Amino acid sequence: MLCPTLTLAPKLLLINVLELLGIDPGTFRHAELEQQDHERVDKAEFKAQEENKKKRKIRRARKKKNADKCSQKEGVTYAAGRF
């Protein structure tokens, strides 16, 4: 059975852990955790936008193409366990 606190939001989970340890989180810690939650959600929403997904795919493909081009030109410069 899972611990019921594991289903809580990250902010509430950390506050519960601090309280179980006998540490008073205080108002500034609450505010900081709230800010971190907002930043996490904003970042997730930004990454989920279709336009940003396409840009990431393009950047990834460009980087891979460049790496493939360099490895063809120079040969393999590194391989695990290879001397």
PDB file of C-alpha atoms in Angstrom:
ATOM      1  CA  MET A   1       0.000   0.000   0.000  1.00  0.00           C
ATOM      2  CA  LEU A   2       1.320   3.424  -0.920  1.00  0.00           C
ATOM      3  CA  CYS A   3       1.831   6.085   1.666  1.00  0.00           C
ATOM      4  CA  PRO A   4      -1.074   8.575   1.369  1.00  0.00           C
ATOM      5  CA  THR A   5       1.310  11.532   1.347  1.00  0.00           C
ATOM      6  CA  LEU A   6       2.883  10.318  -1.921  1.00  0.00           C
ATOM      7  CA  THR A   7      -0.275  11.299  -3.774  1.00  0.00           C
ATOM      8  CA  LEU A   8      -0.009  14.921  -2.625  1.00  0.00           C
ATOM      9  CA  ALA A   9       1.397  17.796  -4.639  1.00  0.00           C
ATOM     10  CA  PRO A  10       5.182  18.284  -4.289  1.00  0.00           C
ATOM     11  CA  LYS A  11       4.644  21.368  -2.129  1.00  0.00           C
ATOM     12  CA  LEU A  12       2.423  19.568   0.356  1.00  0.00           C
ATOM     13  CA  LEU A  13       4.663  16.515   0.381  1.00  0.00           C
ATOM     14  CA  LEU A  14       7.735  18.530   1.348  1.00  0.00           C
ATOM     15  CA  ILE A  15       5.802  20.486   3.977  1.00  0.00           C
ATOM     16  CA  ASN A  16       4.537  17.218   5.478  1.00  0.00           C
ATOM     17  CA  VAL A  17       8.074  15.807   5.564  1.00  0.00           C
ATOM     18  CA  LEU A  18       9.388  18.932   7.274  1.00  0.00           C
ATOM     19  CA  GLU A  19       6.588  18.806   9.831  1.00  0.00           C
ATOM     20  CA  LEU A  20       7.246  15.108  10.512  1.00  0.00           C
ATOM     21  CA  LEU A  21      10.865  16.029  11.206  1.00  0.00           C
ATOM     22  CA  GLY A  22       9.704  18.670  13.666  1.00  0.00           C
ATOM     23  CA  ILE A  23      10.739  21.603  11.468  1.00  0.00           C
ATOM     24  CA  ASP A  24       8.369  24.527  11.077  1.00  0.00           C
ATOM     25  CA  PRO A  25       8.386  25.406   7.340  1.00  0.00           C
ATOM     26  CA  GLY A  26       7.455  29.049   7.913  1.00  0.00           C
ATOM     27  CA  THR A  27       5.795  31.500   5.568  1.00  0.00           C
ATOM     28  CA  PHE A  28       8.839  32.100   3.354  1.00  0.00           C
ATOM     29  CA  ARG A  29       9.263  28.370   2.710  1.00  0.00           C
ATOM     30  CA  HIS A  30       5.575  28.134   1.791  1.00  0.00           C
ATOM     31  CA  ALA A  31       5.987  31.050  -0.618  1.00  0.00           C
ATOM     32  CA  GLU A  32       9.137  29.532  -2.167  1.00  0.00           C
ATOM     33  CA  LEU A  33       7.462  26.154  -2.659  1.00  0.00           C
ATOM     34  CA  GLU A  34       4.462  27.876  -4.238  1.00  0.00           C
ATOM     35  CA  GLN A  35       6.805  29.721  -6.626  1.00  0.00           C
ATOM     36  CA  GLN A  36       8.614  26.484  -7.509  1.00  0.00           C
ATOM     37  CA  ASP A  37       5.276  24.788  -8.254  1.00  0.00           C
ATOM     38  CA  HIS A  38       4.242  27.633 -10.565  1.00  0.00           C
ATOM     39  CA  GLU A  39       7.594  27.521 -12.383  1.00  0.00           C
ATOM     40  CA  ARG A  40       7.354  23.733 -12.773  1.00  0.00           C
ATOM     41  CA  VAL A  41       3.840  23.956 -14.220  1.00  0.00           C
ATOM     42  CA  ASP A  42       4.768  26.845 -16.525  1.00  0.00           C
ATOM     43  CA  LYS A  43       7.794  24.941 -17.820  1.00  0.00           C
ATOM     44  CA  ALA A  44       5.709  21.803 -18.427  1.00  0.00           C
ATOM     45  CA  GLU A  45       3.053  23.780 -20.289  1.00  0.00           C
ATOM     46  CA  PHE A  46       5.723  25.493 -22.401  1.00  0.00           C
ATOM     47  CA  LYS A  47       7.353  22.181 -23.299  1.00  0.00           C
ATOM     48  CA  ALA A  48       3.975  20.666 -24.182  1.00  0.00           C
ATOM     49  CA  GLN A  49       3.173  23.292 -26.811  1.00  0.00           C
ATOM     50  CA  GLU A  50       3.247  21.824 -30.305  1.00  0.00           C
ATOM     51  CA  GLU A  51       5.368  24.649 -31.740  1.00  0.00           C
ATOM     52  CA  ASN A  52       8.072  24.080 -29.126  1.00  0.00           C
ATOM     53  CA  LYS A  53       8.008  20.323 -29.734  1.00  0.00           C
ATOM     54  CA  LYS A  54       8.650  20.901 -33.431  1.00  0.00           C
ATOM     55  CA  LYS A  55      11.538  23.272 -32.689  1.00  0.00           C
ATOM     56  CA  ARG A  56      13.108  20.710 -30.315  1.00  0.00           C
ATOM     57  CA  LYS A  57      12.837  18.006 -32.987  1.00  0.00           C
ATOM     58  CA  ILE A  58      14.470  20.289 -35.552  1.00  0.00           C
ATOM     59  CA  ARG A  59      17.317  21.193 -33.166  1.00  0.00           C
ATOM     60  CA  ARG A  60      17.825  17.528 -32.252  1.00  0.00           C
ATOM     61  CA  ALA A  61      17.914  16.506 -35.938  1.00  0.00           C
ATOM     62  CA  ARG A  62      20.353  19.318 -36.783  1.00  0.00           C
ATOM     63  CA  LYS A  63      22.637  18.300 -33.910  1.00  0.00           C
ATOM     64  CA  LYS A  64      22.526  14.629 -34.943  1.00  0.00           C
ATOM     65  CA  LYS A  65      23.223  15.521 -38.567  1.00  0.00           C
ATOM     66  CA  ASN A  66      26.240  17.574 -37.510  1.00  0.00           C
ATOM     67  CA  ALA A  67      27.541  14.758 -35.272  1.00  0.00           C
ATOM     68  CA  ASP A  68      27.085  12.202 -38.074  1.00  0.00           C
ATOM     69  CA  LYS A  69      28.886  14.491 -40.492  1.00  0.00           C
ATOM     70  CA  CYS A  70      31.816  14.910 -38.075  1.00  0.00           C
ATOM     71  CA  SER A  71      32.056  11.162 -37.377  1.00  0.00           C
ATOM     72  CA  GLN A  72      32.138  10.437 -41.118  1.00  0.00           C
ATOM     73  CA  LYS A  73      34.877  12.998 -41.601  1.00  0.00           C
ATOM     74  CA  GLU A  74      37.013  12.019 -38.591  1.00  0.00           C
ATOM     75  CA  GLY A  75      35.941   8.452 -38.011  1.00  0.00           C
ATOM     76  CA  VAL A  76      34.819   7.191 -34.641  1.00  0.00           C
ATOM     77  CA  THR A  77      36.760   9.148 -32.010  1.00  0.00           C
ATOM     78  CA  TYR A  78      35.340   7.386 -28.967  1.00  0.00           C
ATOM     79  CA  ALA A  79      33.820   4.008 -28.233  1.00  0.00           C
ATOM     80  CA  ALA A  80      33.317   2.386 -24.849  1.00  0.00           C
ATOM     81  CA  GLY A  81      36.003  -0.215 -24.136  1.00  0.00           C
ATOM     82  CA  ARG A  82      37.876   0.570 -27.323  1.00  0.00           C
ATOM     83  CA  PHE A  83      41.542   1.547 -27.403  1.00  0.00           C
TER      84      PHE A  83
END
